[in-house]
Short mmCIF file of C-alpha atoms in Angstrom, two decimals:
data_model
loop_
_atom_site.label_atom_id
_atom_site.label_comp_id
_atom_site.label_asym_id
_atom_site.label_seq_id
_atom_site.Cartn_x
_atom_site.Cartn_y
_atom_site.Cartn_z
CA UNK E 1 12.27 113.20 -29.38
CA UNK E 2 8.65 112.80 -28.30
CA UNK E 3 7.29 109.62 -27.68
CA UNK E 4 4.42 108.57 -29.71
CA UNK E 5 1.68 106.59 -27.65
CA UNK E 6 0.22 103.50 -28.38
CA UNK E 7 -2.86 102.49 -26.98
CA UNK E 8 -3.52 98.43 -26.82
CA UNK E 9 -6.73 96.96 -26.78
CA UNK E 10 -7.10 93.01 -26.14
CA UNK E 11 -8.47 90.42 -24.25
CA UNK E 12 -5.66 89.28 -21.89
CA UNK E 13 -4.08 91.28 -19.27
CA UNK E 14 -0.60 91.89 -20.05
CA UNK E 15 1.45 89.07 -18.86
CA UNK E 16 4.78 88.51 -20.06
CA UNK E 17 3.99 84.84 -18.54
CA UNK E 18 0.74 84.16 -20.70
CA UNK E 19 0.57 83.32 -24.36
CA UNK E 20 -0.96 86.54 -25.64
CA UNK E 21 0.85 88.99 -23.07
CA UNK E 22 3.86 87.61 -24.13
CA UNK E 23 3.01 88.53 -27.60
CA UNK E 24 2.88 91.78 -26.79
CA UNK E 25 6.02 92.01 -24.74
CA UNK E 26 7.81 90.35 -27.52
CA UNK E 27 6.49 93.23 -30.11
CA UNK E 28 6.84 95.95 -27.92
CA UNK E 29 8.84 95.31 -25.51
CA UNK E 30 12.31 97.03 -27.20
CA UNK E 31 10.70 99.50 -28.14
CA UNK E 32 10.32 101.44 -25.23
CA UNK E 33 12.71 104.28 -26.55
CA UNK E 34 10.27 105.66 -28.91
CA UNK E 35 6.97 104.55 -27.80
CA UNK E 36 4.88 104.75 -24.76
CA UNK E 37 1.80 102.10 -23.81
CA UNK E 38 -1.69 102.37 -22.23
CA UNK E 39 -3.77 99.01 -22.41
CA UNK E 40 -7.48 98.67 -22.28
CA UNK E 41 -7.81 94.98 -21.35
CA UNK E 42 -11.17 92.71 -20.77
CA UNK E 43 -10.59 89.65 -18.44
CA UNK E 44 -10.29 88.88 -14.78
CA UNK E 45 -6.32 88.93 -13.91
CA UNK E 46 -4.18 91.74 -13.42
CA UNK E 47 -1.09 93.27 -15.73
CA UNK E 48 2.43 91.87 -14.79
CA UNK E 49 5.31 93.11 -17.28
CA UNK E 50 7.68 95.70 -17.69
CA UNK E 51 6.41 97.85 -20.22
CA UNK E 52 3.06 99.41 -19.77
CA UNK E 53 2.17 101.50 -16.95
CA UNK E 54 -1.61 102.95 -17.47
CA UNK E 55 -4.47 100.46 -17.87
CA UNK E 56 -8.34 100.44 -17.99
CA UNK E 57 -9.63 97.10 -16.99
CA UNK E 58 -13.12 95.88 -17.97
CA UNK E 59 -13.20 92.53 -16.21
CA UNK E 60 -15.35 89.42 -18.01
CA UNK E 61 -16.58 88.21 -14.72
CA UNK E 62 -17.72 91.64 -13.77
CA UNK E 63 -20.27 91.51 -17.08
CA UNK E 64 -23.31 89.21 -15.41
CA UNK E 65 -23.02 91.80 -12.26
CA UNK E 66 -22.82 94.98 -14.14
CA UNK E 67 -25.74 94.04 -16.41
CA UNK E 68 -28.16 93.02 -13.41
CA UNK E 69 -27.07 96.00 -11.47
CA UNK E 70 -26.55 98.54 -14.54
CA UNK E 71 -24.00 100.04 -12.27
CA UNK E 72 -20.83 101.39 -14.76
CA UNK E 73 -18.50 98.77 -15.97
CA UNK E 74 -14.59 98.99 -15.45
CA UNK E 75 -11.95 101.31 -13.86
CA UNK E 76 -8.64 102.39 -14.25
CA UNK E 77 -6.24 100.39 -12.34
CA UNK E 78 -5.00 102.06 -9.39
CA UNK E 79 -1.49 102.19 -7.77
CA UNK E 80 -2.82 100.09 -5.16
CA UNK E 81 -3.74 97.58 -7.83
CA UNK E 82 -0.42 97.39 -9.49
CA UNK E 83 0.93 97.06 -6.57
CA UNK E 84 -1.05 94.01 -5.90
CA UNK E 85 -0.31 92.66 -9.88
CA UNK E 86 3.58 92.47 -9.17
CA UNK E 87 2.71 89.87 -6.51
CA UNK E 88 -0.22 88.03 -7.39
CA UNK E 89 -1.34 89.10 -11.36
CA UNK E 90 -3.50 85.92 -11.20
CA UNK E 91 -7.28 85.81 -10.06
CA UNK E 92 -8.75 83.00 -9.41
CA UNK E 93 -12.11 82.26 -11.82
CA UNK E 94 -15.23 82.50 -10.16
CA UNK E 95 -17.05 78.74 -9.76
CA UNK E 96 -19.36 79.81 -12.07
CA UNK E 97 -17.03 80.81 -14.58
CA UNK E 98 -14.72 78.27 -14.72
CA UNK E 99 -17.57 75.89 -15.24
CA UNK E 100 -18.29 77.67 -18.34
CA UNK E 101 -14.62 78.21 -19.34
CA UNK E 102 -14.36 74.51 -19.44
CA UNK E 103 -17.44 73.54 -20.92
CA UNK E 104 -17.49 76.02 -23.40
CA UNK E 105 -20.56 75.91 -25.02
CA UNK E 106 -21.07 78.16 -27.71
CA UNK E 107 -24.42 80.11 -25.87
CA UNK E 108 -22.58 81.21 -23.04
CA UNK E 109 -20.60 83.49 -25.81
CA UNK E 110 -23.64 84.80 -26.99
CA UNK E 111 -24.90 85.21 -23.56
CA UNK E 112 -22.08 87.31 -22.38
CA UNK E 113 -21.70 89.37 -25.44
CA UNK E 114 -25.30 90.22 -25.41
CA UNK E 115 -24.97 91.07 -21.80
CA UNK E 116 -22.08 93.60 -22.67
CA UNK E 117 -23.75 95.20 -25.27
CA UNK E 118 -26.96 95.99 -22.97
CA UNK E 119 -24.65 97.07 -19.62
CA UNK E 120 -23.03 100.43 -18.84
CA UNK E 121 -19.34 100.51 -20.28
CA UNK E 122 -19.18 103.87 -22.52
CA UNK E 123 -18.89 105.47 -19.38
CA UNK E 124 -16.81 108.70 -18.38
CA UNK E 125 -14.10 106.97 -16.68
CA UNK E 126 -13.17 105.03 -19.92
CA UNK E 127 -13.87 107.92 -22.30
CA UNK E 128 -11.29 110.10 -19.67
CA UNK E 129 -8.77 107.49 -19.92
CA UNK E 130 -8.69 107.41 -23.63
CA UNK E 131 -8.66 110.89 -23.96
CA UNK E 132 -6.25 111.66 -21.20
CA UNK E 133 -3.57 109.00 -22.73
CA UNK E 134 -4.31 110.53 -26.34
CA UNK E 135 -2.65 108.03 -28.37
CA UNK E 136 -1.21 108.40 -31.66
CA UNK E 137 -1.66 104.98 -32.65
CA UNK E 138 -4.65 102.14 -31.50
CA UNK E 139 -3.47 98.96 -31.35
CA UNK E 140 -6.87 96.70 -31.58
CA UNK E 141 -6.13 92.89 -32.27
CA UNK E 142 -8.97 91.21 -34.61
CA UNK E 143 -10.76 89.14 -31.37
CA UNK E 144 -13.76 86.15 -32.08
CA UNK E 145 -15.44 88.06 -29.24
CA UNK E 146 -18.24 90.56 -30.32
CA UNK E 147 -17.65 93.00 -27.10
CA UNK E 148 -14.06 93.51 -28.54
CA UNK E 149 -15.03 94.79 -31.56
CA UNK E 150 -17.99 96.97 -30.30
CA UNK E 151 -14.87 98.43 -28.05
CA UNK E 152 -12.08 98.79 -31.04
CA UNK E 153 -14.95 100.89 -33.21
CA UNK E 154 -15.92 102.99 -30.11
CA UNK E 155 -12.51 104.28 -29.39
CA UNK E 156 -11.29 104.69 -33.06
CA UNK E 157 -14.27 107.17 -33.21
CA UNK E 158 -13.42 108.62 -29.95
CA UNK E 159 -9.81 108.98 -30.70
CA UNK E 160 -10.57 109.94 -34.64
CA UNK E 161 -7.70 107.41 -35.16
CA UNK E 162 -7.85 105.00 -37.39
CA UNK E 163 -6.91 101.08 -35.98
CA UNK E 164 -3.56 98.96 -36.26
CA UNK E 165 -5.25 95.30 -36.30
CA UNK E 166 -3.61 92.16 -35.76
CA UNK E 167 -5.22 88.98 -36.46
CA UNK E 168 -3.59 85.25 -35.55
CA UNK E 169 -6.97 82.81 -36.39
CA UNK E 170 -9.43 82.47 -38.57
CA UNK E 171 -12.61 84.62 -37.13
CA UNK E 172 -14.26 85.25 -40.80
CA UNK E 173 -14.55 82.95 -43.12
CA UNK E 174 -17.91 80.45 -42.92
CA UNK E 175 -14.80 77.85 -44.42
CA UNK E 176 -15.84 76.30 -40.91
CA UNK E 177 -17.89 72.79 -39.88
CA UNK E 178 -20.70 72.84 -36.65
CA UNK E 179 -24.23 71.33 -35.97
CA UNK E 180 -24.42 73.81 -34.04
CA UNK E 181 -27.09 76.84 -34.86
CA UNK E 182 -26.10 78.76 -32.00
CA UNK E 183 -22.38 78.74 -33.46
CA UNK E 184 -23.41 79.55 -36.63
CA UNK E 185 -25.75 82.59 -35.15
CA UNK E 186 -22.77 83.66 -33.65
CA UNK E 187 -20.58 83.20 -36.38
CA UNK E 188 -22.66 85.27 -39.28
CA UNK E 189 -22.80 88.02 -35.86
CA UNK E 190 -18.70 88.19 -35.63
CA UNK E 191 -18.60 88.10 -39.43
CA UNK E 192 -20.64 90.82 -40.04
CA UNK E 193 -18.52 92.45 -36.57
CA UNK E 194 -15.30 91.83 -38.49
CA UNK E 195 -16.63 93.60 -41.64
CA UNK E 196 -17.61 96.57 -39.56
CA UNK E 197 -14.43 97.29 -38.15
CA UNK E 198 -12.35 96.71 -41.04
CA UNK E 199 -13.50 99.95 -42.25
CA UNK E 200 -11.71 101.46 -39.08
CA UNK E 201 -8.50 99.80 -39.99
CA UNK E 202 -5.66 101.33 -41.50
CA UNK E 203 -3.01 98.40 -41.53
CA UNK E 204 -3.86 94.64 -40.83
CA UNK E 205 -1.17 92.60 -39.16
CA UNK E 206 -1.51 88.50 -39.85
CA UNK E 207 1.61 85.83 -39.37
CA UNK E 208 0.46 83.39 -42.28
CA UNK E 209 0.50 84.23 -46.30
CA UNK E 210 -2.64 82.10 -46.19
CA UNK E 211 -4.41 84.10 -44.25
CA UNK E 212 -2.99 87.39 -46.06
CA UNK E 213 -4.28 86.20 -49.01
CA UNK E 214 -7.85 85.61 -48.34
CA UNK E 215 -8.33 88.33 -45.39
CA UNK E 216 -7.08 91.31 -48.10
CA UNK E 217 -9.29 90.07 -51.13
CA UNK E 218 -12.38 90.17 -48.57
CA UNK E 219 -11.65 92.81 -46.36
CA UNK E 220 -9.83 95.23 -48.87
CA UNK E 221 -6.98 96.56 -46.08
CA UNK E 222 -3.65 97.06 -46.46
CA UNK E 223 -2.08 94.16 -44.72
CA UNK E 224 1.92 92.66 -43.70
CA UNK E 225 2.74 89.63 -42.36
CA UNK E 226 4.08 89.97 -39.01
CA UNK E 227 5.92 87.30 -37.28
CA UNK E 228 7.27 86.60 -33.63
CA UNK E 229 10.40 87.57 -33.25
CA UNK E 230 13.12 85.30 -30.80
CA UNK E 231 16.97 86.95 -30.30
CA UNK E 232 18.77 83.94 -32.41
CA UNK E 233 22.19 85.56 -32.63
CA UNK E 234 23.69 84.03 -29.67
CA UNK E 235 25.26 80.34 -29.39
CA UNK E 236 22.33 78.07 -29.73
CA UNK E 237 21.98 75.88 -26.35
CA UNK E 238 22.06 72.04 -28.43
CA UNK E 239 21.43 68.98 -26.33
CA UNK E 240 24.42 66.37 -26.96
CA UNK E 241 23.15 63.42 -25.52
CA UNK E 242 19.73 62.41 -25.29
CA UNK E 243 17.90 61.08 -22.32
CA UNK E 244 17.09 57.87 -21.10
CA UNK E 245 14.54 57.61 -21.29
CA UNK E 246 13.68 59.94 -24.30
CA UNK E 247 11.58 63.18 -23.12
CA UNK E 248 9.40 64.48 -25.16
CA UNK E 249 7.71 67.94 -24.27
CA UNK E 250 4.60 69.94 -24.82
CA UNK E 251 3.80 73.08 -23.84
CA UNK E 252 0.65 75.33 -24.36
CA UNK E 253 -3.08 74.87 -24.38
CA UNK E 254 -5.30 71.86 -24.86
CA UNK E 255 -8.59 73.42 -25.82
CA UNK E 256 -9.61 73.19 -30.18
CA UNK E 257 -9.50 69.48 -28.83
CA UNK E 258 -5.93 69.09 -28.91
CA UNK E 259 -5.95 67.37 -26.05
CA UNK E 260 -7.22 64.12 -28.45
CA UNK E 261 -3.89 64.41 -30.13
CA UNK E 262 -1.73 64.63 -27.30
CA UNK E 263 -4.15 61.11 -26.51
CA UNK E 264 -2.86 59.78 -29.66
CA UNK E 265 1.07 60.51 -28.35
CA UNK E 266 0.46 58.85 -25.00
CA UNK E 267 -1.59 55.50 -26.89
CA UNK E 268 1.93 55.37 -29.04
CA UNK E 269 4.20 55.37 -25.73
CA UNK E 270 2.12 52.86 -24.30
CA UNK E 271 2.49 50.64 -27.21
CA UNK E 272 6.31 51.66 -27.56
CA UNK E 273 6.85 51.20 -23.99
CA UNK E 274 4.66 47.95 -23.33
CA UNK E 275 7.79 46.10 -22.04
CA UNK E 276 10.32 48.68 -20.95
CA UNK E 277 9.99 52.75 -20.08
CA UNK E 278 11.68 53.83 -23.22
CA UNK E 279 10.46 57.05 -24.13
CA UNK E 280 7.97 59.96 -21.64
CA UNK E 281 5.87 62.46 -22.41
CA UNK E 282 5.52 65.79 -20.51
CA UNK E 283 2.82 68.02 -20.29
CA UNK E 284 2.78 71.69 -19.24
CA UNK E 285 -0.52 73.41 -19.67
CA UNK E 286 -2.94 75.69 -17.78
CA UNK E 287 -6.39 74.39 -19.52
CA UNK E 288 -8.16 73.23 -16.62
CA UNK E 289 -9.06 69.00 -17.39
CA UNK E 290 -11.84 67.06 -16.95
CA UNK E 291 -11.89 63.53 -15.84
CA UNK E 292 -12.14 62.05 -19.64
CA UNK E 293 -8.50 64.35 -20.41
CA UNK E 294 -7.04 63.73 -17.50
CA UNK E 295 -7.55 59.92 -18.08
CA UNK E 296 -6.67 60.34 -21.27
CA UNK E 297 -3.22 62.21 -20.29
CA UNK E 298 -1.48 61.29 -17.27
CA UNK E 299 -1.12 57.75 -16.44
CA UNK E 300 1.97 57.97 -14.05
CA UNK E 301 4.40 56.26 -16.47
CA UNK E 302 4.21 57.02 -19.84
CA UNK E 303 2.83 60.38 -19.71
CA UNK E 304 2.58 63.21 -16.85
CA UNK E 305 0.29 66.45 -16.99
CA UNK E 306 2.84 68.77 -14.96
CA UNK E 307 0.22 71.77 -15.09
CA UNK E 308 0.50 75.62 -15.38
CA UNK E 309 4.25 77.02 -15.05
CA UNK E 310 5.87 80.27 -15.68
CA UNK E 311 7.06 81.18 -19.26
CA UNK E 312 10.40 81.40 -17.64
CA UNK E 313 9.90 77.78 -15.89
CA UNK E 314 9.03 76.07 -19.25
CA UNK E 315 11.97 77.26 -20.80
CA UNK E 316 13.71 75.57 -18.52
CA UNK E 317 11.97 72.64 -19.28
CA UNK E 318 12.18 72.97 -22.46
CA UNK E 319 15.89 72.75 -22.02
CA UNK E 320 15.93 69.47 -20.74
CA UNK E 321 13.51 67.44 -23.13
CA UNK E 322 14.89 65.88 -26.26
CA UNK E 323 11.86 65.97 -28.41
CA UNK E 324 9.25 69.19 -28.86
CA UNK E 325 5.46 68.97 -30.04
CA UNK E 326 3.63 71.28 -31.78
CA UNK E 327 0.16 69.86 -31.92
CA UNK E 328 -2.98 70.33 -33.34
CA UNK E 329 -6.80 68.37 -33.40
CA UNK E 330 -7.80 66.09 -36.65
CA UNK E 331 -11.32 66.71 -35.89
CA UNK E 332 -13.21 67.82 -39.06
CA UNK E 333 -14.06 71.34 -36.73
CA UNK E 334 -11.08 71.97 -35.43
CA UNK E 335 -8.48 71.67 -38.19
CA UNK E 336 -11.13 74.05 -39.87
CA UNK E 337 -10.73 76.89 -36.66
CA UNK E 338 -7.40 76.90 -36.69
CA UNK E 339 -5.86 75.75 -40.70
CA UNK E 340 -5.09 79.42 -40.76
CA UNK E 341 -3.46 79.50 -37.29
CA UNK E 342 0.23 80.16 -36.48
CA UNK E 343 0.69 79.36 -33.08
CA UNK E 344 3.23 81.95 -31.46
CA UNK E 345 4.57 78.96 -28.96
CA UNK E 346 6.81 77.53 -32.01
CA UNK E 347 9.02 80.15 -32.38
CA UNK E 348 9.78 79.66 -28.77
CA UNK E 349 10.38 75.61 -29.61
CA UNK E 350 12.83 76.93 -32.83
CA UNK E 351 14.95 78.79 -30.18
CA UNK E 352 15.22 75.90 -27.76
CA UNK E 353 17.36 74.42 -30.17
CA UNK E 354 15.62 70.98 -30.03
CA UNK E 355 14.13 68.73 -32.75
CA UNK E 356 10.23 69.47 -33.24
CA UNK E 357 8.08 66.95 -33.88
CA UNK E 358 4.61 68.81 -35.30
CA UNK E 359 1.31 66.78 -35.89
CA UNK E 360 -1.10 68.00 -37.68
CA UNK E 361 -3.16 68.48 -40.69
CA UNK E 362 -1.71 68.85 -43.68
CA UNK E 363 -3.64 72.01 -45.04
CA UNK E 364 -2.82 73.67 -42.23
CA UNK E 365 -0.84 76.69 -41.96
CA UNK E 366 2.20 75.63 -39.31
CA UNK E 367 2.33 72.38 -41.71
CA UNK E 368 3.08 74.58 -44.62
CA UNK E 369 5.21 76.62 -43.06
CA UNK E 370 7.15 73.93 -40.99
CA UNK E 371 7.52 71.59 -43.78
CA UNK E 372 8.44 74.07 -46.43
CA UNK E 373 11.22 75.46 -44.24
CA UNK E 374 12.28 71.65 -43.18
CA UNK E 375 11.96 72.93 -39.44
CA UNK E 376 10.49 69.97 -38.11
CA UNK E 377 9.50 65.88 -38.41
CA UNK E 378 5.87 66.74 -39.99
CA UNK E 379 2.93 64.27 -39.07
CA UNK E 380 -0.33 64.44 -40.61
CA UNK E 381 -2.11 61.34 -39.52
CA UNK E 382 -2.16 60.23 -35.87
CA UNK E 383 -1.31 56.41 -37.27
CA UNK E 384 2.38 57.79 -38.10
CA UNK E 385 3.08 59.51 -34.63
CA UNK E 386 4.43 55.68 -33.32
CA UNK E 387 6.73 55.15 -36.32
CA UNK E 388 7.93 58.57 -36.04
CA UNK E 389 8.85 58.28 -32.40
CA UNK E 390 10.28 54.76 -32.98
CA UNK E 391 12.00 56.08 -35.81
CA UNK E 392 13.87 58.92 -33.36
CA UNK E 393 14.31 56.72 -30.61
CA UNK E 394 16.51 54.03 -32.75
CA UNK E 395 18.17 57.18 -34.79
CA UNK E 396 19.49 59.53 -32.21
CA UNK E 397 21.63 61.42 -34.91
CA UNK E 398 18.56 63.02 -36.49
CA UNK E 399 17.39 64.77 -32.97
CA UNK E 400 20.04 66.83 -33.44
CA UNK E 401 19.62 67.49 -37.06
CA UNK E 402 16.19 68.22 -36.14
CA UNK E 403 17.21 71.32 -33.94
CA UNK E 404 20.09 72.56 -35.91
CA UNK E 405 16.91 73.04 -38.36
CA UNK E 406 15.00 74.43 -36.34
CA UNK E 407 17.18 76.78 -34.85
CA UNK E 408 18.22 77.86 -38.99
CA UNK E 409 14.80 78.54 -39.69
CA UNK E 410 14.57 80.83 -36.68
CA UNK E 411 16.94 82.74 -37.64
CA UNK E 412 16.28 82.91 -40.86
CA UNK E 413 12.82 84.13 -40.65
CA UNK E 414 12.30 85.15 -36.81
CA UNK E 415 15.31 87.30 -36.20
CA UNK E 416 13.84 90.30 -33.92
CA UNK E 417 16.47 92.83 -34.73
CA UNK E 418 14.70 92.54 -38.30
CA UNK E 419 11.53 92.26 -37.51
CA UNK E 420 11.10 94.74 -34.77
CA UNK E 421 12.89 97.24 -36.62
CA UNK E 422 10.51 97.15 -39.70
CA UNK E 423 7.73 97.41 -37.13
CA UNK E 424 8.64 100.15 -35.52
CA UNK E 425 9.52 102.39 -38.65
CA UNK E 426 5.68 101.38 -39.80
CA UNK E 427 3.89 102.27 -36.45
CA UNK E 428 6.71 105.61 -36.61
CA UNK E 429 5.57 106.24 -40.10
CA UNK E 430 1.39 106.26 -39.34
CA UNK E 431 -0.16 109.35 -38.75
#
């Protein structure tokens, strides 16, 4: 049988060792029997997985030069280039940009989606690629980023196909807080962005009912939930005896201000551990901090920021802590970005088998959904996190009970034989 092909278009290079290239891995990854993958990515690094072989790159930090220059924007990666991806994927961020990668100000979106839209990307080298690959299916996640969505509409009217859309945050809804008007400038922009391509989208992809449930009555497309998926058939790998001192764990990013929360953890274990080293906290991240976070974070005894490691390195990690956060900010703005969130990272913490400890707002989605399935110890305030640590510390029983549930609700609602079989009969079954 024929292969149908899929062509991806998103915002990180595909990684299997970064958050969303792992994403895709873990959705298409078994599927290479019946499908075949181009990507048409948009930041600086290079492709490193097994999967995907063709790839048009139009690289963020080439934007600024592109627009001064109006020389054409992005390329198709060569041989050469892949080459060069299976040793070194990462590339390093310009001064300039990781200055505004940290900072983050809300103009320097605007900036660099205006520049975009004025530079020279519908060029003939993209429009070859696309219609060279000839997919069958597009594959266009929902992005906050305007240039994204100028590039899903272009190729679904290149292509004539209509999108497959997949959408983890909230991007629409004004259900949001800033003083900010640049942010809400560029808000109304991506909302009226989002609008626009909805009416290229044939099937909407979202991993929370909440979302589901407001995103169809306002966007009228047919939409599924769609969940990561984690092999939780074999043995799972329980701890027996706990550490001493207790490790706790975090893994993932610190930006939407989580890093205050993961403050909050580290105030707690100094209170805890005034007298004696009874508990640590680890943290495994590759936001870049500033002086106030790193303050904040690593003090040497209580708490260590370990840095960036490999997917395949935290899981190893992961293996050895006791306790697992999932965290999330309490500020009024951030609980509002991300209440419809569903961060990918906690299926990964379900199938390390080890109690989760999740703090965050009640109203948000992974609350809902964690507390519902009894998956994890739930914290909504930061003025619980101490009793709740105390409370596992003097009770080692219920670190265990903690990960049998969590590994039960993985496997009851993250099994990928399941879930990557119903996704692959509805990709089979577009035309």
């Amino acid at each position: 049988m024929e292969k149908k092909r899929i062509l991806i278009i998103s915002g990180e290079a595909w990684q299997d060792n970064t958050n969303g290239g792992n994403v895709l891995t873990n959705l298409f990854g078994s599927m290479s029997d019946c499908f075949e993958y181009a990507q048409i990515y948009c930041n600086q690094n290079l492709p490193n997985n097994a999967v995907c072989k063709h790839y048009f790159h139009l690289s963020e930090a080439e934007i600024l030069k592109a627009f001064f220059t109006r020389k054409p924007l992005g390329h198709r990666l060569t041989e050469q280039e892949l080459l060069q991806a299976a040793v070194s994927p990462e590339v390093p961020d310009t001064p300039l940009a990781a200055w505004a990668r940290k900072l983050r100000f809300d103009i320097f979106y605007t900036l660099q989606d205006c520049m975009f839209y004025c530079s020279y990307w519908k060029t003939p080298a993209l429009a070859d690629f696309i219609r060279q690959f000839n997919p069958d299916i597009v594959f266009a996640p929902l992005y906050y980023r305007i240039h994204m969505h100028l590039l899903d509409r272009y190729v679904s009217r290149l292509t004539g196909k209509k999108l497959v859309s997949y959408v983890s945050d909230d991007y629409y809804s004004y259900r949001q807080f800033s003083l900010s008007p640049v942010y809400w400038f560029n808000r109304w922009v991506l909302h009226k962005n989002i609008e626009a391509t909805s009416k290229y989208i044939q099937l909407l992809y979202t991993m929370t009912r909440e979302q589901l449930n407001e995103y169809h009555d306002a966007l009228l497309v047919p939409m599924k939930i769609l969940r990561k998926a984690a092999n939780f058939d074999d043995t799972p790998p329980f701890k027996t005896t706990p550490n001493t001192p207790l490790k706790l764990l975090y893994g993932g990013n610190l930006i939407y201000n989580r890093w205050k929360t993961m403050a909050f953890v580290v105030n707690a274990l100094r209170s805890i551990n005034r007298n004696e080293v009874l508990i640590q906290l680890y943290i495994y991240s590759q936001t870049p901090l500033t002086k106030q976070m790193e303050q904040a974070l690593h003090d040497g005894r209580n708490s260590f920021f370990m840095g960036k490691v490999s997917a395949h390195d935290l899981e190893l990690q992961q293996a050895t802590a006791d306790i697992l956060l999932h965290v999330e900010s309490f500020d009024l703005r951030q609980r509002l970005v991300t209440r419809l969130s569903f961060s990918t990272k906690l299926v990964d913490l379900m199938h390390s088998a080890r109690c989760i400890v999740a703090i965050c707002w009640k109203e948000s989605s992974p609350y809902k959904y964690l507390h519902t399935q009894d998956a994890a110890i739930c914290v909504d305030h930061p003025s619980r996190i101490k009793d709740v640590l105390l409370r596992l510390l003097y009770n080692p029983t219920l670190l265990n009970t903690y990960a049998n549930k969590a590994w039960a609700c993985g496997k009851r609602n993250h099994n990928k034989k399941e879930i990557i079989e119903n996704l692959k009969n509805e990709l089979c079954a577009i035309h």
